[in-house]
mmCIF file of C-alpha atoms in Angstrom:
data_model
loop_
_atom_site.group_PDB
_atom_site.id
_atom_site.type_symbol
_atom_site.label_atom_id
_atom_site.label_comp_id
_atom_site.label_asym_id
_atom_site.label_seq_id
_atom_site.Cartn_x
_atom_site.Cartn_y
_atom_site.Cartn_z
ATOM 1 C CA MET A 1 10.546 -89.420 13.570
ATOM 2 C CA ILE A 2 7.806 -91.564 12.031
ATOM 3 C CA ASN A 3 5.584 -88.641 11.053
ATOM 4 C CA PHE A 4 8.454 -86.191 10.578
ATOM 5 C CA VAL A 5 8.932 -87.400 7.003
ATOM 6 C CA HIS A 6 5.648 -85.714 6.085
ATOM 7 C CA GLU A 7 6.731 -82.472 7.750
ATOM 8 C CA VAL A 8 9.993 -82.508 5.784
ATOM 9 C CA ASP A 9 8.039 -83.054 2.582
ATOM 10 C CA VAL A 10 5.855 -80.004 3.258
ATOM 11 C CA LEU A 11 8.730 -77.792 4.418
ATOM 12 C CA GLN A 12 10.810 -78.573 1.331
ATOM 13 C CA TYR A 13 7.792 -77.911 -0.884
ATOM 14 C CA LEU A 14 7.344 -74.488 0.736
ATOM 15 C CA LEU A 15 10.958 -73.416 1.251
ATOM 16 C CA GLY A 16 13.136 -75.572 -0.997
ATOM 17 C CA PRO A 17 15.676 -78.326 -0.264
ATOM 18 C CA ILE A 18 17.120 -78.706 3.235
ATOM 19 C CA THR A 19 20.918 -78.820 3.076
ATOM 20 C CA ARG A 20 22.026 -79.027 6.722
ATOM 21 C CA VAL A 21 20.538 -79.979 10.075
ATOM 22 C CA SER A 22 21.470 -79.903 13.732
ATOM 23 C CA ALA A 23 19.486 -81.655 16.436
ATOM 24 C CA GLU A 24 19.137 -81.923 20.189
ATOM 25 C CA LYS A 25 17.428 -85.051 21.536
ATOM 26 C CA MET A 26 14.864 -84.975 24.337
ATOM 27 C CA ARG A 27 15.608 -87.236 27.280
ATOM 28 C CA ARG A 28 13.254 -90.203 27.384
ATOM 29 C CA ARG A 29 10.703 -90.214 30.174
ATOM 30 C CA TYR A 30 9.858 -93.887 29.718
ATOM 31 C CA VAL A 31 11.968 -97.014 29.779
ATOM 32 C CA THR A 32 11.215 -100.050 27.622
ATOM 33 C CA GLU A 33 10.625 -103.499 29.103
ATOM 34 C CA GLU A 34 14.214 -104.302 28.163
ATOM 35 C CA GLY A 35 15.393 -101.339 30.237
ATOM 36 C CA ASP A 36 16.501 -99.304 27.226
ATOM 37 C CA ALA A 37 15.707 -95.628 27.717
ATOM 38 C CA ASN A 38 17.112 -94.524 24.356
ATOM 39 C CA SER A 39 15.685 -96.951 21.791
ATOM 40 C CA VAL A 40 13.117 -94.437 20.499
ATOM 41 C CA GLU A 41 13.227 -90.646 20.668
ATOM 42 C CA ASP A 42 10.573 -88.878 22.732
ATOM 43 C CA GLY A 43 11.253 -85.752 20.736
ATOM 44 C CA ALA A 44 13.854 -83.341 19.470
ATOM 45 C CA ALA A 45 14.596 -79.716 18.695
ATOM 46 C CA LEU A 46 15.998 -79.203 15.208
ATOM 47 C CA THR A 47 17.636 -76.412 13.265
ATOM 48 C CA LEU A 48 17.211 -76.680 9.502
ATOM 49 C CA ARG A 49 19.151 -74.777 6.836
ATOM 50 C CA PHE A 50 17.552 -74.525 3.408
ATOM 51 C CA GLU A 51 19.243 -74.103 0.038
ATOM 52 C CA SER A 52 17.174 -70.926 -0.416
ATOM 53 C CA GLY A 53 18.982 -69.315 2.529
ATOM 54 C CA ALA A 54 16.102 -69.763 4.962
ATOM 55 C CA VAL A 55 16.885 -71.112 8.432
ATOM 56 C CA GLY A 56 14.197 -72.682 10.580
ATOM 57 C CA SER A 57 13.660 -74.323 13.934
ATOM 58 C CA PHE A 58 11.394 -77.315 14.357
ATOM 59 C CA ILE A 59 10.214 -79.087 17.496
ATOM 60 C CA LEU A 60 8.803 -82.603 17.353
ATOM 61 C CA SER A 61 7.572 -84.844 20.135
ATOM 62 C CA ASP A 62 5.121 -87.639 20.814
ATOM 63 C CA SER A 63 5.217 -87.058 24.568
ATOM 64 C CA VAL A 64 3.602 -83.615 24.802
ATOM 65 C CA VAL A 65 -0.005 -82.423 24.644
ATOM 66 C CA SER A 66 -0.400 -79.797 21.929
ATOM 67 C CA PRO A 67 -2.852 -78.742 19.197
ATOM 68 C CA HIS A 68 0.055 -77.565 17.030
ATOM 69 C CA ASN A 69 0.481 -80.646 14.870
ATOM 70 C CA PHE A 70 -0.343 -81.249 11.227
ATOM 71 C CA GLU A 71 -3.414 -83.449 11.686
ATOM 72 C CA ALA A 72 -4.999 -81.284 14.387
ATOM 73 C CA GLY A 73 -4.124 -78.080 12.572
ATOM 74 C CA THR A 74 -5.328 -79.013 9.095
ATOM 75 C CA GLY A 75 -8.169 -81.404 9.911
ATOM 76 C CA GLU A 76 -7.190 -83.453 6.862
ATOM 77 C CA ASN A 77 -7.823 -86.766 8.599
ATOM 78 C CA PRO A 78 -11.542 -87.182 9.406
ATOM 79 C CA LEU A 79 -10.699 -89.771 12.066
ATOM 80 C CA LEU A 80 -8.864 -87.172 14.155
ATOM 81 C CA PRO A 81 -10.492 -84.048 15.643
ATOM 82 C CA ARG A 82 -9.378 -80.677 14.333
ATOM 83 C CA ALA A 83 -8.085 -78.245 16.938
ATOM 84 C CA ARG A 84 -9.776 -74.852 17.169
ATOM 85 C CA ARG A 85 -8.841 -71.710 19.053
ATOM 86 C CA PRO A 86 -11.797 -70.459 21.136
ATOM 87 C CA CYS A 87 -13.345 -67.114 20.289
ATOM 88 C CA HIS A 88 -14.112 -66.578 23.975
ATOM 89 C CA ASP A 89 -12.845 -68.033 27.239
ATOM 90 C CA HIS A 90 -14.018 -71.526 26.344
ATOM 91 C CA LEU A 91 -15.000 -73.519 23.281
ATOM 92 C CA SER A 92 -18.482 -75.020 23.228
ATOM 93 C CA ASP A 93 -20.199 -77.023 20.532
ATOM 94 C CA THR A 94 -22.307 -73.988 19.609
ATOM 95 C CA ASP A 95 -19.380 -71.733 18.714
ATOM 96 C CA ARG A 96 -17.022 -74.422 17.384
ATOM 97 C CA SER A 97 -17.888 -73.617 13.765
ATOM 98 C CA GLU A 98 -16.850 -69.991 14.298
ATOM 99 C CA ALA A 99 -13.644 -70.783 16.181
ATOM 100 C CA GLU A 100 -10.265 -70.027 14.664
ATOM 101 C CA PRO A 101 -8.012 -72.875 13.465
ATOM 102 C CA VAL A 102 -4.613 -73.246 15.112
ATOM 103 C CA ASP A 103 -1.323 -72.834 13.299
ATOM 104 C CA VAL A 104 1.267 -75.535 12.677
ATOM 105 C CA TYR A 105 4.006 -73.570 10.894
ATOM 106 C CA ARG A 106 5.040 -69.930 11.209
ATOM 107 C CA ILE A 107 7.116 -68.578 8.351
ATOM 108 C CA PHE A 108 8.912 -65.309 9.123
ATOM 109 C CA GLY A 109 9.911 -63.250 6.096
ATOM 110 C CA THR A 110 11.301 -59.848 5.173
ATOM 111 C CA ASN A 111 7.910 -58.561 4.060
ATOM 112 C CA GLY A 112 5.635 -60.432 6.442
ATOM 113 C CA THR A 113 4.893 -63.464 8.573
ATOM 114 C CA LEU A 114 2.568 -66.254 7.446
ATOM 115 C CA SER A 115 1.091 -68.935 9.682
ATOM 116 C CA VAL A 116 -0.012 -72.231 8.146
ATOM 117 C CA PRO A 117 -2.602 -73.771 7.753
ATOM 118 C CA ASP A 118 -4.795 -70.968 9.112
ATOM 119 C CA MET A 119 -3.173 -68.753 6.427
ATOM 120 C CA THR A 120 -2.923 -65.629 8.567
ATOM 121 C CA LEU A 121 -0.583 -63.048 7.027
ATOM 122 C CA TRP A 122 0.923 -60.163 9.014
ATOM 123 C CA THR A 123 2.531 -57.306 7.043
ATOM 124 C CA CYS A 124 3.243 -53.588 7.258
ATOM 125 C CA GLY A 125 0.738 -53.049 4.465
ATOM 126 C CA ASP A 126 1.589 -49.954 2.440
ATOM 127 C CA LYS A 127 3.568 -48.396 5.305
ATOM 128 C CA PRO A 128 7.346 -48.503 5.825
ATOM 129 C CA GLN A 129 8.680 -51.388 7.895
ATOM 130 C CA SER A 130 8.961 -49.977 11.388
ATOM 131 C CA TRP A 131 8.116 -50.990 14.937
ATOM 132 C CA GLU A 132 6.234 -47.703 15.175
ATOM 133 C CA ASN A 133 3.717 -48.682 12.488
ATOM 134 C CA GLU A 134 0.792 -50.941 13.322
ATOM 135 C CA LEU A 135 0.908 -54.301 11.578
ATOM 136 C CA GLN A 136 -1.838 -55.255 9.146
ATOM 137 C CA VAL A 137 -3.368 -58.723 9.296
ATOM 138 C CA GLN A 138 -5.348 -60.627 6.689
ATOM 139 C CA ARG A 139 -6.583 -64.156 6.142
ATOM 140 C CA ILE A 140 -5.663 -65.672 2.788
ATOM 141 C CA GLU A 141 -8.657 -67.573 1.468
ATOM 142 C CA LEU A 142 -8.161 -71.105 0.206
ATOM 143 C CA ASP A 143 -10.500 -73.085 -2.008
ATOM 144 C CA ASN A 144 -13.810 -74.056 -0.444
ATOM 145 C CA ASP A 145 -13.704 -77.722 -1.453
ATOM 146 C CA THR A 146 -15.118 -79.539 1.578
ATOM 147 C CA ARG A 147 -14.029 -83.019 0.527
ATOM 148 C CA VAL A 148 -11.609 -84.945 2.706
ATOM 149 C CA PRO A 149 -8.055 -84.270 1.419
ATOM 150 C CA PHE A 150 -7.435 -88.013 1.030
ATOM 151 C CA GLU A 151 -10.412 -88.154 -1.359
ATOM 152 C CA ARG A 152 -9.059 -85.200 -3.315
ATOM 153 C CA GLN A 153 -5.658 -86.865 -3.603
ATOM 154 C CA LEU A 154 -7.215 -90.083 -4.872
ATOM 155 C CA ASP A 155 -9.440 -88.207 -7.334
ATOM 156 C CA HIS A 156 -6.398 -86.356 -8.658
ATOM 157 C CA PHE A 157 -4.403 -89.584 -8.987
ATOM 158 C CA ILE A 158 -7.224 -91.263 -10.926
ATOM 159 C CA ALA A 159 -7.547 -88.220 -13.192
ATOM 160 C CA VAL A 160 -3.815 -88.318 -13.954
ATOM 161 C CA VAL A 161 -3.942 -92.062 -14.739
ATOM 162 C CA ARG A 162 -6.901 -91.509 -17.058
ATOM 163 C CA GLY A 163 -5.103 -88.676 -18.819
ATOM 164 C CA ASP A 164 -7.688 -86.102 -17.779
ATOM 165 C CA ILE A 165 -4.921 -83.989 -16.211
ATOM 166 C CA LEU A 166 -1.687 -83.316 -18.046
ATOM 167 C CA THR A 167 1.412 -83.638 -15.868
ATOM 168 C CA GLY A 168 3.639 -81.574 -18.142
ATOM 169 C CA ASP A 169 7.269 -82.549 -17.627
ATOM 170 C CA GLY A 170 6.429 -85.170 -15.026
ATOM 171 C CA PRO A 171 4.573 -85.832 -11.782
ATOM 172 C CA GLY A 172 4.116 -83.068 -9.239
ATOM 173 C CA CYS A 173 6.089 -85.100 -6.708
ATOM 174 C CA THR A 174 9.082 -86.953 -8.113
ATOM 175 C CA GLY A 175 10.989 -89.937 -6.810
ATOM 176 C CA GLU A 176 13.993 -87.664 -6.276
ATOM 177 C CA GLU A 177 11.947 -85.514 -3.899
ATOM 178 C CA GLY A 178 11.015 -88.630 -1.943
ATOM 179 C CA LEU A 179 14.686 -89.614 -1.686
ATOM 180 C CA ARG A 180 15.582 -86.104 -0.542
ATOM 181 C CA VAL A 181 13.066 -86.399 2.306
ATOM 182 C CA ILE A 182 14.689 -89.670 3.411
ATOM 183 C CA ALA A 183 18.142 -88.067 3.173
ATOM 184 C CA VAL A 184 17.028 -85.250 5.494
ATOM 185 C CA CYS A 185 15.595 -87.713 8.027
ATOM 186 C CA GLU A 186 18.814 -89.751 7.965
ATOM 187 C CA ALA A 187 20.812 -86.566 8.559
ATOM 188 C CA VAL A 188 18.584 -85.736 11.544
ATOM 189 C CA ILE A 189 19.088 -89.232 12.999
ATOM 190 C CA GLU A 190 22.853 -88.860 12.560
ATOM 191 C CA ALA A 191 22.765 -85.476 14.315
ATOM 192 C CA LEU A 192 20.682 -86.924 17.167
ATOM 193 C CA ASP A 193 23.088 -89.828 17.596
ATOM 194 C CA ASP A 194 25.990 -87.380 17.727
ATOM 195 C CA GLY A 195 24.917 -86.395 21.237
ATOM 196 C CA GLU A 196 26.411 -82.920 20.882
ATOM 197 C CA GLY A 197 23.775 -81.437 18.583
ATOM 198 C CA GLY A 198 26.327 -81.434 15.774
ATOM 199 C CA ARG A 199 25.639 -80.094 12.306
ATOM 200 C CA VAL A 200 25.136 -82.714 9.593
ATOM 201 C CA SER A 201 24.996 -82.003 5.871
ATOM 202 C CA VAL A 202 22.202 -83.654 3.892
ATOM 203 C CA LYS A 203 23.698 -86.135 1.427
ATOM 204 C CA MET A 204 21.897 -87.415 -1.647
ATOM 205 C CA LEU A 205 23.155 -90.739 -3.017
#
């Protein structure tokens, strides 16, 4: 749950506020020195309902080996290696620069499916939506700024403080959005503690 707050922040930015959650806890594989096997979650499977009408599933765990996590998928933290999908049967240092990034989120929509952060978009193109028509795939290009994202965030913050960037009606991320993230995480914890995977509404104070 420690890093899940960041995932909630991103998901609500992309899809809008989360209004209801249900959760199923993974059984702990390890026991603490005190003999408590339930003091910290090993992981969970969540169902999230968004105010926009979207419904999503989310799996989180610190006890599995997987490239499908935010840091490995985005490469935003220079201290952690970025995961790449091999172009061939194996991934060597020589072809690492040409390898495909892995996805962290998959967003399924009426008109297409987008994977993030590799930004691969699958659609029917200009053809009617039908299983009989071949899907079209494209890669959405992002900016080519090679700076570490943390540096970009700090540069942006400094520019806002100096007045070089106008914030309009307020900051891009408000305190209310931060509270909403905490409210979602508290709802998930409540659902996990329920033991029956019960549905819990997200409550803002």
